[in-house]
Short mmCIF file of C-alpha atoms in Angstrom, two decimals:
data_model
loop_
_atom_site.label_atom_id
_atom_site.label_comp_id
_atom_site.label_asym_id
_atom_site.label_seq_id
_atom_site.Cartn_x
_atom_site.Cartn_y
_atom_site.Cartn_z
CA MET A 1 -48.77 -98.63 -28.05
CA SER A 2 -46.31 -97.32 -25.44
CA SER A 3 -47.18 -97.17 -21.74
CA PRO A 4 -47.95 -93.76 -20.18
CA SER A 5 -44.94 -91.92 -18.75
CA PRO A 6 -44.02 -88.40 -17.58
CA GLN A 7 -42.78 -87.67 -21.11
CA ASN A 8 -45.88 -89.20 -22.75
CA PRO A 9 -48.89 -89.00 -20.35
CA GLY A 10 -51.39 -90.57 -22.76
CA LEU A 11 -54.99 -89.67 -23.56
CA ALA A 12 -56.47 -91.47 -20.53
CA ASN A 13 -54.39 -89.37 -18.14
CA TRP A 14 -55.38 -86.15 -19.92
CA LEU A 15 -59.05 -87.07 -19.56
CA MET A 16 -58.48 -88.01 -15.92
CA ILE A 17 -56.93 -84.69 -14.90
CA CYS A 18 -59.70 -82.80 -16.70
CA ALA A 19 -62.30 -84.77 -14.72
CA LEU A 20 -60.37 -84.23 -11.49
CA GLY A 21 -60.30 -80.50 -12.16
CA VAL A 22 -64.11 -80.42 -12.28
CA ILE A 23 -64.57 -82.69 -9.25
CA TRP A 24 -62.06 -80.82 -7.09
CA GLY A 25 -63.42 -77.49 -8.34
CA ALA A 26 -66.63 -78.17 -6.43
CA ALA A 27 -64.80 -79.37 -3.29
CA PHE A 28 -64.32 -75.91 -1.74
CA MET A 29 -68.01 -75.16 -2.09
CA SER A 30 -69.06 -78.52 -0.66
CA MET A 31 -66.72 -78.18 2.33
CA ALA A 32 -67.97 -74.67 3.08
CA VAL A 33 -71.57 -75.92 3.05
CA ALA A 34 -70.67 -78.94 5.22
CA LEU A 35 -69.11 -76.61 7.80
CA GLU A 36 -72.56 -75.01 8.22
CA GLY A 37 -73.72 -78.12 10.09
CA PHE A 38 -70.59 -79.84 11.44
CA GLY A 39 -67.32 -79.00 13.20
CA TYR A 40 -64.18 -78.78 11.09
CA TRP A 41 -62.62 -81.90 12.68
CA THR A 42 -65.84 -83.83 11.96
CA VAL A 43 -65.90 -82.66 8.34
CA ALA A 44 -62.26 -83.71 7.82
CA ALA A 45 -62.70 -87.09 9.55
CA LEU A 46 -65.99 -88.06 7.89
CA ARG A 47 -64.71 -86.98 4.49
CA VAL A 48 -61.83 -89.46 4.61
CA GLY A 49 -63.81 -92.08 6.56
CA ILE A 50 -66.74 -92.30 4.14
CA GLY A 51 -64.33 -92.19 1.23
CA ALA A 52 -62.30 -95.05 2.69
CA VAL A 53 -65.37 -97.27 3.14
CA ALA A 54 -66.49 -96.57 -0.43
CA LEU A 55 -63.09 -97.46 -1.89
CA ILE A 56 -62.74 -100.61 0.22
CA VAL A 57 -66.12 -101.88 -1.00
CA ILE A 58 -65.48 -100.99 -4.65
CA GLY A 59 -61.87 -102.19 -4.61
CA THR A 60 -62.74 -105.51 -2.99
CA ALA A 61 -65.48 -106.12 -5.58
CA MET A 62 -62.91 -105.44 -8.34
CA GLY A 63 -60.20 -107.63 -6.81
CA GLN A 64 -58.23 -104.67 -5.45
CA GLY A 65 -58.91 -105.03 -1.73
CA PRO A 66 -56.40 -103.89 0.90
CA ALA A 67 -54.99 -107.44 1.06
CA GLN A 68 -53.46 -106.82 -2.38
CA ILE A 69 -51.05 -104.33 -0.81
CA THR A 70 -49.60 -107.01 1.45
CA GLN A 71 -49.31 -109.45 -1.44
CA GLN A 72 -47.64 -107.02 -3.87
CA ALA A 73 -45.67 -104.61 -1.69
CA GLY A 74 -45.59 -106.10 1.81
CA ARG A 75 -44.74 -103.98 4.84
CA ARG A 76 -43.18 -101.26 2.67
CA GLY A 77 -46.48 -100.74 0.87
CA TRP A 78 -48.35 -100.22 4.14
CA LEU A 79 -45.65 -97.85 5.36
CA PHE A 80 -46.18 -95.67 2.30
CA ALA A 81 -49.95 -95.88 2.73
CA VAL A 82 -49.72 -94.55 6.28
CA LEU A 83 -47.20 -91.87 5.30
CA ILE A 84 -49.27 -90.63 2.37
CA GLY A 85 -52.49 -90.86 4.39
CA LEU A 86 -50.91 -88.46 6.87
CA GLU A 87 -49.30 -86.11 4.30
CA SER A 88 -51.97 -86.05 1.59
CA TYR A 89 -55.18 -86.34 3.60
CA ALA A 90 -55.09 -86.11 7.40
CA LEU A 91 -52.88 -83.03 7.76
CA PRO A 92 -54.05 -80.99 4.73
CA PHE A 93 -57.76 -81.71 5.31
CA ALA A 94 -57.49 -80.63 8.94
CA LEU A 95 -55.50 -77.50 8.05
CA LEU A 96 -57.76 -76.53 5.16
CA THR A 97 -61.07 -76.98 6.97
CA TRP A 98 -59.75 -74.96 9.91
CA GLY A 99 -58.24 -72.28 7.68
CA LEU A 100 -61.45 -71.79 5.69
CA GLN A 101 -63.09 -70.51 8.88
CA HIS A 102 -60.67 -67.57 9.04
CA VAL A 103 -59.68 -66.63 5.48
CA PRO A 104 -61.65 -66.03 2.25
CA SER A 105 -62.05 -69.04 -0.01
CA ALA A 106 -60.23 -67.03 -2.69
CA PHE A 107 -57.06 -67.09 -0.60
CA ALA A 108 -57.40 -70.84 -0.14
CA GLY A 109 -57.66 -71.18 -3.92
CA VAL A 110 -54.49 -69.15 -4.46
CA THR A 111 -52.53 -71.24 -1.96
CA MET A 112 -53.65 -74.44 -3.67
CA GLY A 113 -52.39 -72.92 -6.91
CA MET A 114 -48.94 -72.65 -5.34
CA LEU A 115 -48.66 -76.46 -5.37
CA PRO A 116 -46.83 -76.70 -8.73
CA LEU A 117 -44.21 -74.23 -7.51
CA LEU A 118 -43.80 -76.20 -4.27
CA VAL A 119 -43.55 -79.49 -6.16
CA LEU A 120 -40.79 -78.37 -8.55
CA PRO A 121 -37.86 -78.36 -6.08
CA LEU A 122 -39.10 -81.59 -4.47
CA VAL A 123 -39.29 -83.34 -7.84
CA ALA A 124 -35.81 -82.07 -8.76
CA ILE A 125 -34.44 -83.73 -5.61
CA PHE A 126 -36.51 -86.89 -5.20
CA SER A 127 -37.84 -87.65 -8.71
CA PRO A 128 -35.32 -86.20 -11.21
CA GLU A 129 -36.31 -88.66 -13.94
CA GLU A 130 -39.47 -86.61 -14.57
CA GLY A 131 -37.38 -83.78 -15.99
CA ILE A 132 -37.36 -80.10 -14.98
CA GLY A 133 -36.83 -78.11 -18.16
CA PRO A 134 -37.29 -74.40 -18.87
CA ARG A 135 -40.65 -74.98 -20.56
CA ARG A 136 -42.11 -76.62 -17.48
CA ILE A 137 -40.76 -73.89 -15.22
CA ALA A 138 -42.13 -71.18 -17.52
CA GLY A 139 -45.51 -72.90 -17.74
CA VAL A 140 -45.77 -73.27 -13.97
CA VAL A 141 -44.92 -69.60 -13.39
CA LEU A 142 -47.34 -68.46 -16.09
CA GLY A 143 -50.14 -70.53 -14.62
CA PHE A 144 -49.48 -69.18 -11.14
CA ILE A 145 -49.63 -65.61 -12.43
CA GLY A 146 -53.01 -66.53 -13.90
CA LEU A 147 -54.19 -67.66 -10.48
CA LEU A 148 -53.17 -64.33 -8.95
CA VAL A 149 -55.03 -62.44 -11.68
CA LEU A 150 -58.09 -64.62 -11.19
CA PHE A 151 -58.48 -63.87 -7.51
CA GLY A 152 -57.02 -60.35 -7.43
CA PRO A 153 -55.53 -58.46 -4.46
CA GLU A 154 -58.49 -59.38 -2.25
CA ALA A 155 -57.24 -62.98 -2.24
CA LEU A 156 -54.42 -61.89 0.05
CA GLU A 157 -56.72 -60.33 2.64
CA SER A 158 -57.80 -62.15 5.79
CA ASP A 159 -61.10 -61.77 7.59
CA GLY A 160 -59.66 -59.04 9.81
CA THR A 161 -59.53 -61.14 13.00
CA ARG A 162 -56.45 -62.04 14.99
CA LEU A 163 -56.77 -65.59 13.60
CA GLY A 164 -56.48 -64.40 10.00
CA LEU A 165 -52.71 -64.86 9.83
CA LEU A 166 -52.96 -68.37 11.29
CA GLY A 167 -55.68 -69.16 8.73
CA ARG A 168 -53.36 -68.09 5.92
CA LEU A 169 -50.54 -70.21 7.31
CA ALA A 170 -52.93 -73.18 7.63
CA CYS A 171 -53.90 -72.98 3.95
CA PHE A 172 -50.26 -72.64 2.91
CA GLY A 173 -49.39 -75.58 5.14
CA ALA A 174 -52.07 -77.67 3.41
CA ALA A 175 -50.52 -76.87 0.03
CA CYS A 176 -47.10 -77.90 1.35
CA CYS A 177 -48.56 -81.21 2.58
CA TYR A 178 -50.09 -81.91 -0.84
CA ALA A 179 -46.74 -81.22 -2.51
CA VAL A 180 -44.82 -83.61 -0.24
CA GLY A 181 -47.57 -86.23 -0.53
CA SER A 182 -47.54 -86.08 -4.33
CA VAL A 183 -43.81 -86.73 -4.52
CA ALA A 184 -44.08 -89.53 -1.94
CA THR A 185 -46.86 -91.16 -3.99
CA ARG A 186 -44.57 -91.18 -7.02
CA ARG A 187 -41.89 -93.02 -5.02
CA ALA A 188 -44.27 -95.64 -3.58
CA PRO A 189 -43.86 -99.29 -4.69
CA PRO A 190 -46.26 -100.54 -7.40
CA MET A 191 -49.69 -101.37 -5.96
CA PRO A 192 -53.27 -101.59 -7.31
CA PRO A 193 -54.58 -97.97 -7.44
CA LEU A 194 -57.88 -98.67 -5.66
CA ALA A 195 -56.24 -100.69 -2.90
CA PHE A 196 -53.55 -98.07 -2.36
CA ALA A 197 -56.05 -95.20 -2.32
CA ALA A 198 -58.30 -97.07 0.13
CA ALA A 199 -55.34 -97.76 2.41
CA THR A 200 -54.24 -94.10 2.46
CA LEU A 201 -57.77 -92.93 3.31
CA THR A 202 -58.08 -95.60 6.00
CA ALA A 203 -54.84 -94.42 7.57
CA ALA A 204 -56.07 -90.82 7.50
CA THR A 205 -59.35 -91.92 9.12
CA CYS A 206 -57.51 -93.65 11.95
CA ILE A 207 -55.68 -90.38 12.60
CA LEU A 208 -58.60 -87.92 12.31
CA LEU A 209 -61.59 -89.83 13.69
CA PRO A 210 -60.39 -90.12 17.32
CA ILE A 211 -59.55 -86.41 17.31
CA ALA A 212 -62.97 -85.51 15.89
CA LEU A 213 -64.79 -87.63 18.49
CA TRP A 214 -62.72 -86.13 21.29
CA ILE A 215 -63.13 -82.48 20.24
CA ASP A 216 -66.46 -82.34 18.38
CA GLY A 217 -68.17 -85.45 19.74
CA ILE A 218 -70.83 -87.41 17.82
CA PRO A 219 -73.01 -85.06 15.74
CA GLU A 220 -76.38 -84.52 17.42
CA SER A 221 -78.14 -83.75 14.15
CA TRP A 222 -77.59 -84.33 10.45
CA PRO A 223 -79.05 -81.33 8.57
CA LEU A 224 -79.84 -82.23 4.97
CA ARG A 225 -77.86 -79.58 3.09
CA PRO A 226 -74.56 -79.96 5.03
CA THR A 227 -74.93 -83.75 5.04
CA LEU A 228 -75.34 -83.91 1.25
CA ALA A 229 -72.38 -81.59 0.83
CA LEU A 230 -70.30 -83.81 3.10
CA LEU A 231 -71.31 -86.93 1.16
CA TYR A 232 -70.27 -85.27 -2.09
CA ALA A 233 -66.91 -84.24 -0.61
CA ALA A 234 -66.33 -87.78 0.67
CA LEU A 235 -67.39 -89.75 -2.41
CA PHE A 236 -66.14 -87.60 -5.28
CA PRO A 237 -63.24 -85.22 -4.41
CA THR A 238 -61.95 -87.79 -1.89
CA ALA A 239 -62.74 -91.42 -2.80
CA LEU A 240 -63.03 -91.22 -6.59
CA ALA A 241 -60.33 -88.59 -6.90
CA ALA A 242 -57.94 -90.49 -4.62
CA ALA A 243 -57.94 -93.47 -6.97
CA GLY A 244 -57.55 -91.22 -10.02
CA ARG A 245 -54.78 -89.22 -8.37
CA VAL A 246 -52.74 -92.33 -7.55
CA ARG A 247 -53.09 -93.64 -11.10
CA VAL A 248 -52.08 -90.35 -12.74
CA ILE A 249 -49.05 -89.77 -10.48
CA THR A 250 -47.74 -93.32 -10.82
CA THR A 251 -48.13 -93.40 -14.62
CA ALA A 252 -47.63 -89.78 -15.75
CA GLY A 253 -45.68 -88.20 -12.93
CA THR A 254 -46.03 -85.61 -10.19
CA LEU A 255 -45.59 -82.54 -12.39
CA PHE A 256 -48.28 -83.69 -14.81
CA MET A 257 -50.65 -84.12 -11.88
CA THR A 258 -50.11 -80.49 -10.82
CA LEU A 259 -51.93 -79.33 -13.97
CA THR A 260 -55.18 -79.93 -12.08
CA ASN A 261 -54.24 -77.09 -9.75
CA TYR A 262 -54.69 -74.68 -12.64
CA MET A 263 -58.10 -76.09 -13.52
CA VAL A 264 -59.58 -76.29 -10.01
CA PRO A 265 -59.81 -72.52 -9.36
CA ILE A 266 -61.45 -71.92 -12.72
CA TRP A 267 -64.12 -74.54 -12.03
CA ALA A 268 -64.57 -73.26 -8.49
CA VAL A 269 -65.42 -69.81 -9.86
CA ILE A 270 -67.72 -71.25 -12.53
CA PHE A 271 -69.65 -73.30 -9.95
CA GLY A 272 -69.96 -70.23 -7.76
CA ILE A 273 -71.41 -68.21 -10.63
CA VAL A 274 -73.80 -70.89 -11.87
CA LEU A 275 -74.98 -72.33 -8.54
CA LEU A 276 -74.67 -69.32 -6.25
CA GLY A 277 -75.49 -66.54 -8.71
CA GLU A 278 -72.18 -64.74 -8.22
CA GLU A 279 -71.33 -61.94 -10.65
CA LEU A 280 -68.86 -62.96 -13.36
CA PRO A 281 -65.49 -61.34 -12.55
CA ALA A 282 -63.88 -59.53 -15.46
CA GLN A 283 -60.44 -60.92 -14.67
CA LEU A 284 -61.74 -64.46 -15.13
CA PHE A 285 -61.12 -64.37 -18.88
CA ILE A 286 -57.59 -62.96 -18.52
CA ALA A 287 -56.77 -65.54 -15.88
CA LEU A 288 -58.22 -68.36 -17.96
CA ALA A 289 -56.01 -67.36 -20.91
CA LEU A 290 -52.91 -67.24 -18.71
CA ILE A 291 -53.66 -70.57 -17.05
CA LEU A 292 -54.36 -72.36 -20.31
CA SER A 293 -51.20 -70.82 -21.78
CA GLY A 294 -49.21 -72.15 -18.82
CA ILE A 295 -50.59 -75.63 -19.39
CA ALA A 296 -49.77 -75.41 -23.11
CA VAL A 297 -46.20 -74.25 -22.45
CA SER A 298 -45.43 -76.77 -19.71
CA GLN A 299 -46.88 -79.72 -21.64
CA SER A 300 -46.17 -78.58 -25.20
CA ARG A 301 -44.12 -81.68 -26.02
CA ALA A 302 -46.85 -84.02 -24.78
CA ILE A 303 -49.47 -82.08 -26.72
CA GLN A 304 -47.42 -82.29 -29.93
CA GLN A 305 -46.97 -86.04 -29.46
CA ALA A 306 -50.70 -86.50 -28.86
CA LEU A 307 -51.56 -84.52 -31.99
CA SER A 308 -49.02 -86.39 -34.12
CA ARG A 309 -50.52 -89.74 -33.07
CA ARG A 310 -53.98 -88.52 -34.05
CA GLY A 311 -52.89 -87.20 -37.43
CA PRO A 312 -54.39 -88.30 -40.77
#
């Protein structure tokens, strides 16, 4: 059996991105609830801090402690860990939590959907071996159109305050950070996924925690609902997803990883309907068809290979 690659992602990577789509789909809701009880710097810092502790404990128990980075990649491995911790966690988490205070969550969802479009030119320059063919470009564009249909014109509206424009720019900046971080992760030297993910979250914690303590201070109370939401955001969309994200990018490529950005908005809407009783938007079904079509077009070769291996 051949190893996973950008041309042949493999079944495990398909299952992983589907799971990540569900986990990240609930992240917006959990962050919004956490902001009800904590400042945005505190939410960003504790999200990466708790996630880092969880991954260090789990990774050490599985023989993938941070010391493995030094043994396998040396100083270069730690340099990438700090760089990706800044690009993929510290900066985007701070920008996104601040931006969500000033723009609708729908706009934040649309900007996250821009990630595949932002990744394409970066991959063409820094990771050309992944291949940028017309099918992938067509699939990415089709999926992005689906995101626009899903959220509608209201996704481009701010909250009407003078900070609305800055909130939009913050969300777009977070998407840009994710794009750069994804490509950088692909170029990192080989390292155990859990150790690498723990190191990136630790680096992000070292950046965000002093800022949170300086600006927000130590939380005076820990209300149950925001605390539970914060724990979910730290343990699942951050710790668990960080390890999964590193594995998918390093084995199947940056472009394959961007498929989760088509799934996340769909799950975010579904969670809102089921858990918050929101009315089912009519455009959801049109958007779902467009998004799934984009995935099918961009990964048609991988799908055909998967089906041929599972034939009679």
